[in-house]
XYZ file of C-alpha atoms in Angstrom:
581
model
C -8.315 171.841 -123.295
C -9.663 174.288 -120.741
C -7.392 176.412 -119.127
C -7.852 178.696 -116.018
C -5.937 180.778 -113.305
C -4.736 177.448 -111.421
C -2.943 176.421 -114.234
C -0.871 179.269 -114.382
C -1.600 180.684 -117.986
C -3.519 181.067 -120.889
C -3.059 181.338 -124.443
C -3.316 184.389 -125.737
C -5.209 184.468 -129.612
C -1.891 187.084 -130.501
C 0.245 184.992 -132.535
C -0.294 182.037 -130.265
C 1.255 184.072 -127.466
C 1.217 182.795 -123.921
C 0.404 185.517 -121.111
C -0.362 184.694 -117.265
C -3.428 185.088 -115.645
C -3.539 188.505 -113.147
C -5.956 186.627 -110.662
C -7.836 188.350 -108.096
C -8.909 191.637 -110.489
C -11.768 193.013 -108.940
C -14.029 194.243 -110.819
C -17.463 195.852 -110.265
C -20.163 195.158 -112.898
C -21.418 198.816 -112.168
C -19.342 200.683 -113.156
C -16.225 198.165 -113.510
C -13.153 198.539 -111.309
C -10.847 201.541 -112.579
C -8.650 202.140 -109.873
C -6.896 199.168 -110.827
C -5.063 197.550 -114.184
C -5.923 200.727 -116.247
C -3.966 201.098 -119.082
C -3.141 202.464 -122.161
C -3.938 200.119 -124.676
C -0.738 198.271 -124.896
C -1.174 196.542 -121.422
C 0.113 192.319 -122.355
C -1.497 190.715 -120.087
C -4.933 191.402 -121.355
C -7.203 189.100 -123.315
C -9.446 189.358 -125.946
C -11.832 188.377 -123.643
C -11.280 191.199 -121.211
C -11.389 193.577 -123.847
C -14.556 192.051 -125.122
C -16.232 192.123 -121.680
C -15.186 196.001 -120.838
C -16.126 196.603 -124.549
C -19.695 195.588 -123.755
C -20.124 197.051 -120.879
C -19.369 200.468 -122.071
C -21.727 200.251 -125.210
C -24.212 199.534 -123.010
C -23.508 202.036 -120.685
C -23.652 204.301 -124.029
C -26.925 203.725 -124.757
C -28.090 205.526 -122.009
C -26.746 208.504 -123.194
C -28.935 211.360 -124.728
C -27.147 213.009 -128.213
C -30.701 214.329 -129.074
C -30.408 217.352 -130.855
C -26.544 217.597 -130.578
C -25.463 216.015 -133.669
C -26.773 219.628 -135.831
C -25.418 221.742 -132.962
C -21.880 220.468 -133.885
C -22.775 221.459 -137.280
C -23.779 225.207 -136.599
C -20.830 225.936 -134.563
C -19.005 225.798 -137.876
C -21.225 228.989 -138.400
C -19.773 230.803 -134.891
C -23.102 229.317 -132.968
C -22.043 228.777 -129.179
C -24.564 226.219 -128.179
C -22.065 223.018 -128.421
C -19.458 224.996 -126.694
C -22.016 225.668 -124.187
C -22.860 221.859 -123.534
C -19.365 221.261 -123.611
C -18.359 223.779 -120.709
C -21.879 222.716 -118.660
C -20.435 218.916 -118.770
C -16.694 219.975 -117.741
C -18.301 222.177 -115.433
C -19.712 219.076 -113.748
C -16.812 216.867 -114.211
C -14.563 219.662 -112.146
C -17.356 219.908 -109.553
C -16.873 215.666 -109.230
C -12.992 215.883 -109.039
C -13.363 218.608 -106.304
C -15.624 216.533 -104.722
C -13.382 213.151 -104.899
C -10.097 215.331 -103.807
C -11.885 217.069 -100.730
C -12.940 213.538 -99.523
C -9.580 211.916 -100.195
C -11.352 208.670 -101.835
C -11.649 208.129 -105.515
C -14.806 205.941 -106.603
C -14.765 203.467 -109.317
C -17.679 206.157 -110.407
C -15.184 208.571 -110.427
C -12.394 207.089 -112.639
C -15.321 206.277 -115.027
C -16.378 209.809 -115.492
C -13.039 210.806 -115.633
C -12.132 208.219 -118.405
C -14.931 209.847 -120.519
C -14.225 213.714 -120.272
C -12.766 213.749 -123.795
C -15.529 211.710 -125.046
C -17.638 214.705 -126.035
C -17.849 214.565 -129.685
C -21.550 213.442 -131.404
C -21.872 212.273 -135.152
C -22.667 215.776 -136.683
C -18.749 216.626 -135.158
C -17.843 213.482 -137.473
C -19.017 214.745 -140.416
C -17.526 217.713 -139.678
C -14.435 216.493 -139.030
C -14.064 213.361 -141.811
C -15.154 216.347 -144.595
C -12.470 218.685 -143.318
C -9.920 215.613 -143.826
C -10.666 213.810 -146.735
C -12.198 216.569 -149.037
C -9.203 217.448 -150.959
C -10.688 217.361 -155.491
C -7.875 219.228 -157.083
C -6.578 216.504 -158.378
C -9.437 214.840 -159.515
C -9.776 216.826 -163.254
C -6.007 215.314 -163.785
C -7.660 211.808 -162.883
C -10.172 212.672 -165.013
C -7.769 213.085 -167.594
C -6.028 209.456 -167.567
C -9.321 207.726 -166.968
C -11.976 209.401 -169.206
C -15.279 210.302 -167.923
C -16.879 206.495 -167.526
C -14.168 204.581 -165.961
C -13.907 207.889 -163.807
C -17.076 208.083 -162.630
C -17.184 204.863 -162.251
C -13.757 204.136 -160.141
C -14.504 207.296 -157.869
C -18.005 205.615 -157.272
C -16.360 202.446 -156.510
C -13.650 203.516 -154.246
C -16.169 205.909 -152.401
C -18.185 202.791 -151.619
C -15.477 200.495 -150.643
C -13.571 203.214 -148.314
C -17.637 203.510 -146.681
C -17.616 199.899 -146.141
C -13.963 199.731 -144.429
C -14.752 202.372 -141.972
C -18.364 200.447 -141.338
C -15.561 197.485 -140.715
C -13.420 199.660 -138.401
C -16.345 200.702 -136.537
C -17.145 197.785 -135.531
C -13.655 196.268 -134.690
C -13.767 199.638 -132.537
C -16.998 198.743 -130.973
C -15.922 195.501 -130.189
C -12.655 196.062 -128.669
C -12.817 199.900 -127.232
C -13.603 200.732 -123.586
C -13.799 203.331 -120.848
C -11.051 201.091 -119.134
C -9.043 199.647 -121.903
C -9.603 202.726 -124.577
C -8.416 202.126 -128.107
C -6.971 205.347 -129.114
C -5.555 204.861 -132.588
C -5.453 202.165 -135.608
C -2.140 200.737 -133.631
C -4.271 199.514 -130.784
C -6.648 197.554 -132.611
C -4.046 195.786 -134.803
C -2.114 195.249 -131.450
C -5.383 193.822 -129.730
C -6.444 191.240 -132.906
C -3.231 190.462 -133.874
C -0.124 191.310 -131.674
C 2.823 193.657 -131.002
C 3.857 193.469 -134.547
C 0.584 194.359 -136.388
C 0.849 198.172 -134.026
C 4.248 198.337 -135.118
C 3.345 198.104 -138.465
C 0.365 200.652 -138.704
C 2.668 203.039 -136.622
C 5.402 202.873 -139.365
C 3.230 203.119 -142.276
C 1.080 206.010 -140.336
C 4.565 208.349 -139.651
C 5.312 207.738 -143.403
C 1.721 209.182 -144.836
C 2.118 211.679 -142.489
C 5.707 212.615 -143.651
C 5.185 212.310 -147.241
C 1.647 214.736 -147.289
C 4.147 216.983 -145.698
C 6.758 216.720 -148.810
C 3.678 216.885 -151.321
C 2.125 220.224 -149.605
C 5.795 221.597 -149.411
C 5.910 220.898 -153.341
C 2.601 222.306 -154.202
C 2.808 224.844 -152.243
C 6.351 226.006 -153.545
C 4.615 225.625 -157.044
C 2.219 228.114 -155.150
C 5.217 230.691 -154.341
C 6.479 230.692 -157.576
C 3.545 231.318 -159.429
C 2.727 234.626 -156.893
C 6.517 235.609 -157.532
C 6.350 235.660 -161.664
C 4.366 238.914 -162.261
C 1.507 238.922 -165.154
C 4.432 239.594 -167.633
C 5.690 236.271 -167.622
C 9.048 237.271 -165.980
C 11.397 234.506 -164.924
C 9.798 234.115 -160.976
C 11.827 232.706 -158.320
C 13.823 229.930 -158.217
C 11.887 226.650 -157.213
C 14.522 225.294 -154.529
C 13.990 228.809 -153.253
C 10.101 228.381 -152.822
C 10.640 225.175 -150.980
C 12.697 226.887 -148.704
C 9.824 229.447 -147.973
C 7.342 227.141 -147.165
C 9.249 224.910 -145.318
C 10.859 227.820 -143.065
C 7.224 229.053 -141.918
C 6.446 225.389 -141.361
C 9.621 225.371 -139.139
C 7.933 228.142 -137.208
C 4.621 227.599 -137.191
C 5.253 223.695 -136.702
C 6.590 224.718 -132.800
C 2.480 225.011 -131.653
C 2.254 221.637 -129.982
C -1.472 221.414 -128.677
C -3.914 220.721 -131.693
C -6.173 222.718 -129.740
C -5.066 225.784 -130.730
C -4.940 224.683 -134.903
C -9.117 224.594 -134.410
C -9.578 227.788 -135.662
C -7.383 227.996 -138.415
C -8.503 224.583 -139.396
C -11.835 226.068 -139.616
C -11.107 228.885 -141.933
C -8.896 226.276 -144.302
C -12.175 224.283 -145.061
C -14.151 227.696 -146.292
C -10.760 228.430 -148.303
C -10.591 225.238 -149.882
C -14.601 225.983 -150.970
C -14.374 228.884 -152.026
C -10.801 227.916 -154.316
C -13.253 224.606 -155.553
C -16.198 227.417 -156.673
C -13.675 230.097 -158.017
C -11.503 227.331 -160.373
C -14.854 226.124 -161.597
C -15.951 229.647 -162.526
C -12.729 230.549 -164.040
C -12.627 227.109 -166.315
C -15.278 228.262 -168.621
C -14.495 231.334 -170.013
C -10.621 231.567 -169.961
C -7.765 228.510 -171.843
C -5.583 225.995 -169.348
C -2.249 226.776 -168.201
C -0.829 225.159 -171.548
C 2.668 225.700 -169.939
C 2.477 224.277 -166.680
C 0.936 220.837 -168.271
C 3.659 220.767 -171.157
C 6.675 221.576 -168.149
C 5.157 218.318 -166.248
C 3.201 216.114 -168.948
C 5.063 217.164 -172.216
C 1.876 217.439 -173.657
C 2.062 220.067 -176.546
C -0.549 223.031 -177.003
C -3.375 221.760 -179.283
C -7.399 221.165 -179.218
C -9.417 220.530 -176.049
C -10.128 216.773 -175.927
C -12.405 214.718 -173.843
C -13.305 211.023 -174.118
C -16.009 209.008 -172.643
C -13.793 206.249 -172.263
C -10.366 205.316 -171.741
C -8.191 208.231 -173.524
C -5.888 207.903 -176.445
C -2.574 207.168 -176.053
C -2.768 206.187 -172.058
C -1.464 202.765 -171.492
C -2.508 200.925 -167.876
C 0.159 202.890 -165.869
C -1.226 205.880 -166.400
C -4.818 204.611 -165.789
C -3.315 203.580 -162.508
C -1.881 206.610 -161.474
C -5.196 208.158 -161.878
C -6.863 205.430 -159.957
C -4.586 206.102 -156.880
C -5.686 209.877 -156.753
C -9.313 207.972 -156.345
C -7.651 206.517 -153.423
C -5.161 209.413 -152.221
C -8.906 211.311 -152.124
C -10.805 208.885 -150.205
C -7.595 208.313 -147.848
C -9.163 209.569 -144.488
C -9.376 206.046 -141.985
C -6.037 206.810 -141.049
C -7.759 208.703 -138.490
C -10.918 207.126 -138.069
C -10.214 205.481 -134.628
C -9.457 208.797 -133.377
C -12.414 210.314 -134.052
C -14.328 207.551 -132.461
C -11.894 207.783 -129.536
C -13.305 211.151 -128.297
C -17.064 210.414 -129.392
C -20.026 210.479 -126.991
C -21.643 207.307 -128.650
C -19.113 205.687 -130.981
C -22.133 203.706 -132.259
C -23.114 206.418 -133.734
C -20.221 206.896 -135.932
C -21.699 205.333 -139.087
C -24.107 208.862 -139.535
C -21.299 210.630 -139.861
C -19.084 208.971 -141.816
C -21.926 207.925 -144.703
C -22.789 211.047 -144.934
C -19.592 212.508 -145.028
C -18.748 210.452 -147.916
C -21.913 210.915 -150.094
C -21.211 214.622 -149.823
C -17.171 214.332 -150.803
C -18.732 211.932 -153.492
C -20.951 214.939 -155.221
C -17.964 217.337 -154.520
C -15.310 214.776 -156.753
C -17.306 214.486 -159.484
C -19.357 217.988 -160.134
C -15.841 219.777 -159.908
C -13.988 216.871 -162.056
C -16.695 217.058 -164.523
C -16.695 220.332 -164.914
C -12.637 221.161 -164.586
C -12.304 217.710 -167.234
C -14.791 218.953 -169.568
C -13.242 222.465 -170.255
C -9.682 221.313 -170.275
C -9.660 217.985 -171.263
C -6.273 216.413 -171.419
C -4.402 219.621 -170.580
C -6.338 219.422 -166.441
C -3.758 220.084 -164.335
C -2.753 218.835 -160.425
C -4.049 220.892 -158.360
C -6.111 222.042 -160.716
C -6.147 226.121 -159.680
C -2.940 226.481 -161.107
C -3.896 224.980 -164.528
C -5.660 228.316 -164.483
C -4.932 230.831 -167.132
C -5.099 234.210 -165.896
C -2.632 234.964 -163.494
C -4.792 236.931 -161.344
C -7.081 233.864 -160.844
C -3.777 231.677 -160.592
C -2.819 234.539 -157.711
C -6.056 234.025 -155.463
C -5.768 230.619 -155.320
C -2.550 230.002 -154.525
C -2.647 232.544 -152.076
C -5.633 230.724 -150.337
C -4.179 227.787 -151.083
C -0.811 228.572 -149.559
C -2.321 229.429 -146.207
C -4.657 226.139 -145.893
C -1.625 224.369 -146.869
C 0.531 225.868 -144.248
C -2.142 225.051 -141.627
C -2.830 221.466 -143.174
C 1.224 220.916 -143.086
C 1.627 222.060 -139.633
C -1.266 219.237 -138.515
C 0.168 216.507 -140.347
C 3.445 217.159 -139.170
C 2.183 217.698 -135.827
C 0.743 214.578 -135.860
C 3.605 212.691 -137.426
C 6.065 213.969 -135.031
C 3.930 213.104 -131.907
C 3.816 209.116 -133.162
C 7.617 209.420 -133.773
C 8.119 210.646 -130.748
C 5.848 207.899 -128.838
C 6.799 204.872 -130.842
C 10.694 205.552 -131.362
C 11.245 207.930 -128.455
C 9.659 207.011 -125.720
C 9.476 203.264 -126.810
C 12.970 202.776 -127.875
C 14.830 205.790 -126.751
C 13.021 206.201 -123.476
C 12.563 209.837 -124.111
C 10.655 211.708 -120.987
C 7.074 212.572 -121.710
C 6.254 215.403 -124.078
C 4.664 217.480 -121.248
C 7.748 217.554 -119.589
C 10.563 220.416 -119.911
C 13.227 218.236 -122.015
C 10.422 216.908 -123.931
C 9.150 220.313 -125.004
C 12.801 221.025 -125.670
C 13.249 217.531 -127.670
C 10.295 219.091 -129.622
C 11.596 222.210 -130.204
C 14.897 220.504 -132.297
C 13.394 217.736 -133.875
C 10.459 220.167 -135.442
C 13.088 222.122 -137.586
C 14.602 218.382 -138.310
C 11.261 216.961 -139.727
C 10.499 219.518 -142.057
C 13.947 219.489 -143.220
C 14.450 216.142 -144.254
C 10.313 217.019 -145.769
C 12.295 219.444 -147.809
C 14.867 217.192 -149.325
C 12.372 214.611 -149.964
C 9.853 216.823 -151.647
C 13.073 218.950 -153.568
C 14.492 215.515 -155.056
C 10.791 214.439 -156.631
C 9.160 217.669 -157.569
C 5.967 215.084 -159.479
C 2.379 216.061 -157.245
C 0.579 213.846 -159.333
C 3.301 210.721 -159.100
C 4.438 210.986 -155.595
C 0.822 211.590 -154.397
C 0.194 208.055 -156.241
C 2.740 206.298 -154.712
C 1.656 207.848 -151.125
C -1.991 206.308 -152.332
C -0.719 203.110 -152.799
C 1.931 202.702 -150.641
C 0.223 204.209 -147.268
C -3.189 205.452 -147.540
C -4.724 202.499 -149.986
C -3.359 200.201 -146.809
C -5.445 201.974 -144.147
C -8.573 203.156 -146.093
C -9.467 199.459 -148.095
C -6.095 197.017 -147.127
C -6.664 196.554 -143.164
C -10.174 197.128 -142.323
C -11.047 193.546 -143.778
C -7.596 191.933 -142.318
C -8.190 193.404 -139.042
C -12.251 192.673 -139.600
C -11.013 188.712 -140.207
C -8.845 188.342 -137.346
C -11.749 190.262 -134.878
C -14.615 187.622 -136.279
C -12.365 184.731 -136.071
C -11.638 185.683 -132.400
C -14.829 186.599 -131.446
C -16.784 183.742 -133.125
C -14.522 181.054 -132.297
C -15.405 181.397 -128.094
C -17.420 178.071 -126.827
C -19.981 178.308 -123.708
C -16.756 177.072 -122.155
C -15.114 180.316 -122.824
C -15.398 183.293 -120.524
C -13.744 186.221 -118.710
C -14.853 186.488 -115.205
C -15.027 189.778 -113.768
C -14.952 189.272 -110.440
C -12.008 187.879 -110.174
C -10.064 189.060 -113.436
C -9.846 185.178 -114.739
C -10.420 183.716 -117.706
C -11.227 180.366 -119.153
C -10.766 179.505 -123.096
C -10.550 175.943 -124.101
C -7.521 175.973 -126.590
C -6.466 177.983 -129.542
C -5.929 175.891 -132.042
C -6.037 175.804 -135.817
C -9.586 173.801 -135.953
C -10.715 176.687 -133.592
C -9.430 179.150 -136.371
C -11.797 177.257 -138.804
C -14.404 177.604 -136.957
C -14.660 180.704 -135.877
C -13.868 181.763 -140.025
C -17.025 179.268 -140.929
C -19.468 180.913 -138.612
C -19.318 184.168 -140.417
C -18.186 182.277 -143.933
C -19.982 184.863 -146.819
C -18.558 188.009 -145.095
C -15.276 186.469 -143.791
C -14.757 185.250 -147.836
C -16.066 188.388 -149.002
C -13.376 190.475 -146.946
C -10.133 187.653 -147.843
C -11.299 188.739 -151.579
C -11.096 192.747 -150.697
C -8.182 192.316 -148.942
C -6.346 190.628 -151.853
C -7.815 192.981 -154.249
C -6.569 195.769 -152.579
C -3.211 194.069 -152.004
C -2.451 193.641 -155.715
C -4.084 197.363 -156.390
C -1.359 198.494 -154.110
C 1.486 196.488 -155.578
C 0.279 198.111 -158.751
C -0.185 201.235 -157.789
C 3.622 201.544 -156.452
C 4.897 199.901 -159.451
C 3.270 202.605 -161.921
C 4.237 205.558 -159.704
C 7.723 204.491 -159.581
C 8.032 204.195 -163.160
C 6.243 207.074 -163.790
C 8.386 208.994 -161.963
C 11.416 207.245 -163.623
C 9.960 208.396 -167.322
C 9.051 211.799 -166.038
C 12.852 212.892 -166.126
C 13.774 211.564 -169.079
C 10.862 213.222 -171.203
C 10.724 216.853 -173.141
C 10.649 219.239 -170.743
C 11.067 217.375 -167.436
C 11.522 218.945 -164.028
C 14.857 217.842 -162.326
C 15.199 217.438 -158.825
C 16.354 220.080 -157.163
C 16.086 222.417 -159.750
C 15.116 225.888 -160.396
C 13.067 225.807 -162.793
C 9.226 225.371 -161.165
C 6.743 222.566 -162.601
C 4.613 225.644 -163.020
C 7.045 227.301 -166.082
């Protein structure tokens, strides 16, 4: 039944939803109408449609757009090169010349707001990979993975997860293609749950996404106090300082250096943390060969007695399935970077060009995993430790890289929490608690209490389970495994379903802000399913797989964390005594 502004409504594809028609929406074709009905993603009286339309629009406007030469140039200014920041300031340069243009005439064009809309959008695919390597590449736990898994079903899980996580951002991409505009932008994973499936699908991915964020700050806290207490036990084995203590360190400079609020000014340290992080990978696979693991550590968190160096091609002796499935989630907790993929494409110059990027971003991190799990795996066998430079023997060694380590830590803390605070403080402040915005004076002052709050509770969390290697499984399964392989095909489903169930009948006018659908019904679900059937059945299959691998994956880390207490040599929580001896 077709339905249209004179009858009053129209059904929205959201859970059925009914919204009303906003008749008389002008809208230009070039560029479309900003000074009116722009939002910020959430707006309810938009439809699919309308997103669709403005979606279109803007790729095509996209294609006119020159990258040539750009994508390298975000590459080399890694290496101090000033050529991107010179394109950048030529471009904002303009953009201020515009606004002064627009303010001294007192009018602001629909050519205006468009240009505006797309100052941010500055970023190319070379930024991407950039950017995707810097989050995701993270192998010091993959020579413990090694360790449960053996080197075939190793290999060959890391292989399979690194193609899976390539094809659910290659999903993503194109829900973000298909739904993200210079007038509707989609500016996180919330908005394109909330735009395929409804209010409750954003609240969802906004809850899970504060939780990741929280618990990678309790697992850096942890490793990092490992970190402190290693530095403080001097290369005569002395008893170092006490663990609780450590915490306490760490989470007091996060306290302090968790107060920057602009991520702007984290660029630069984020950029030396990535040459860190290389250079810790190259020194712990130097130091491997020639010198014996860090028997104590892996005996004080694995009871695993002193004894001969053993590697196994396939699944090791003595592992049973939980511990294969521990190991399998630090596959996942390494691949665990969509969380953020949407945001990256959010301030791109051609999101179509995303996929560059993010394949080769993940063929690289793929080489990284498995040289330095080969190598770490094949000198220590089952005695590799998480992270694996402090299952290091010689102390100086040990010293090096948990000073390195402690500093890209600090700065990789201070981002996730930064992050994790500023979606708190959107989704429960300012959408339940009506807190004013950030910017403002009692926001900045909301900031400054609840930063020293955040890491605190961090603290208590990471203090009362002091397991890396569980808790970072259960993080894998519980959050990460949900955004990286669980809801790119649900979301993907629910986009083709949408998008291929619209008739001739169906259409958004622009000129007047109307739309026509005829009926959302359950036979228009089927259809819509049918007309991509291989790919739609393909992704109900992933989805399910990845379900149960996450209901798995929570069950073993749970356990495992249960048995880890009661065995020789187990760390309590909030104890003294370091996982590190």
């Amino acid at each position: 039944m077709a339905t249209n502004a004179g009858l009053g409504g129209v059904a929205d594809p959201r859970l059925g939803k009914e919204v009303d028609v906003i008749p008389n929406r002008e809208v230009d074709v070039e560029p479309p109408n900003y000074n009116e009905g722009q939002s910020d993603g959430h707006e309810k009286n938009v439809s699919f449609e309308e997103y669709l339309y403005f979606a279109n629009w803007t790729r095509e406007y996209e294609k006119t757009l020159s990258t040539t030469g750009r994508g390298i140039s975000h590459l080399t200014s890694v290496l101090g090169t000033n050529k991107e920041k010179k394109i950048v300031e030529s471009e904002m340069s303009n953009q201020d010349q515009s606004e002064s243009t627009t303010q001294s005439m007192g009018v602001i064009t629909d050519y205006e707001w468009h240009q505006a809309s797309r100052a941010a959008r500055t970023a190319t695919w070379g930024a991407v990979f950039y950017l995707i390597t810097t989050d995701i590449l993270g192998p010091f736990s993959v020579p413990w993975a090694f360790a449960q898994l053996g080197y075939g079903p190793g290999i060959a899980l890391y292989l399979v997860f690194g193609v899976l996580a390539g094809y659910a951002g290659i999903l993503l991409w194109r829900c973000f293609l298909g739904l993200d505009s210079d007038k509707y932008p989609v500016k996180n994973y919330g908005d394109i749950a909330y735009r395929i499936y409804g209010s409750w699908a954003r609240h969802v991915c906004n809850v899970l996404q504060s939780c990741q964020f929280f618990l990678n700050v309790c697992l850096l806290i942890i490793s990092n106090g490992q970190g402190i207490a290693q530095l403080s036990q001097p290369h005569s084995y002395d008893k170092p300082l006490c663990f609780v203590a450590c915490l306490v360190i760490f989470m007091a400079a996060g306290m302090i250096i968790g107060q920057i609020r602009t991520l702007a000014r984290f660029s630069l340290l984020a950029n030396a943390a990535v040459w860190m992080n290389v250079f810790i990978i190259i020194m712990t696979m130097a130091v491997v060969g020639s010198t014996q693991p860090n028997y104590k550590a892996v005996f004080n968190t694995s009871a695993i007695p002193k004894g001969p160096i053993v590697t196994t091609g396939g699944v090791p002796p003595g592992k049973d399935l939980r511990d294969n499935i521990n190991g399998l989630m630090q596959a996942v907790f390494s691949y665990g970077g969509a969380t953020l993929f949407n945001e990256l494409m959010a301030e791109m110059r051609r999101p179509m060009d995303f996929w560059k990027g993010m394949i080769c971003a993940e063929v690289f991190i793929f080489w990284c995993y498995i040289i330095f799990g080969l190598v770490v795996y094949s000198y220590q066998g089952q005695f590799a430790y998480n992270p694996a430079y402090q299952g290091i023997n010689p102390y100086a060694w040990q010293t090096v890289g948990n000073v390195l380590s402690l500093l890209s830590g600090l700065i990789a803390a201070c981002l996730y929490g930064n992050i994790g605070i500023k979606v708190l403080y959107a989704t429960v402040g300012r959408g339940f608690l009506k807190f004013p915005p950030l910017e403002s004076k009692t926001g900045k002052l909301i900031w400054v209490g609840f930063v020293p709050l955040y890491w605190g509770l961090a603290f208590i969390v990471g203090a009362a389970v002091p397991q890396i290697s569980n808790l970072s499984a259960f993080v894998g399964a519980a959050m990460i495994l949900q955004f990286s392989y669980t809801f790119p095909p649900l979301l993907s489903i629910g986009f083709n379903v949408l998008k291929d169930s619209m008739t001739e009948a169906d259409h958004f006018n622009p000129s007047n802000g109307t739309l026509v659908r005829s009926g959302f019904t359950w036979d228009r679900i089927k259809r819509g399913f049918r007309v991509q059937l291989w790919k739609n059945s393909f992704n109900v299959f992933f989805f399910l797989g990845a379900t149960v691998t996450a209901i798995l994956g929570m069950y073993s880390s749970i356990y495992a964390m249960n048995e880890a207490y009661s065995s020789v040599g187990s760390i309590d929580s909030f104890s003294c005594k370091s996982p590190t001896g």
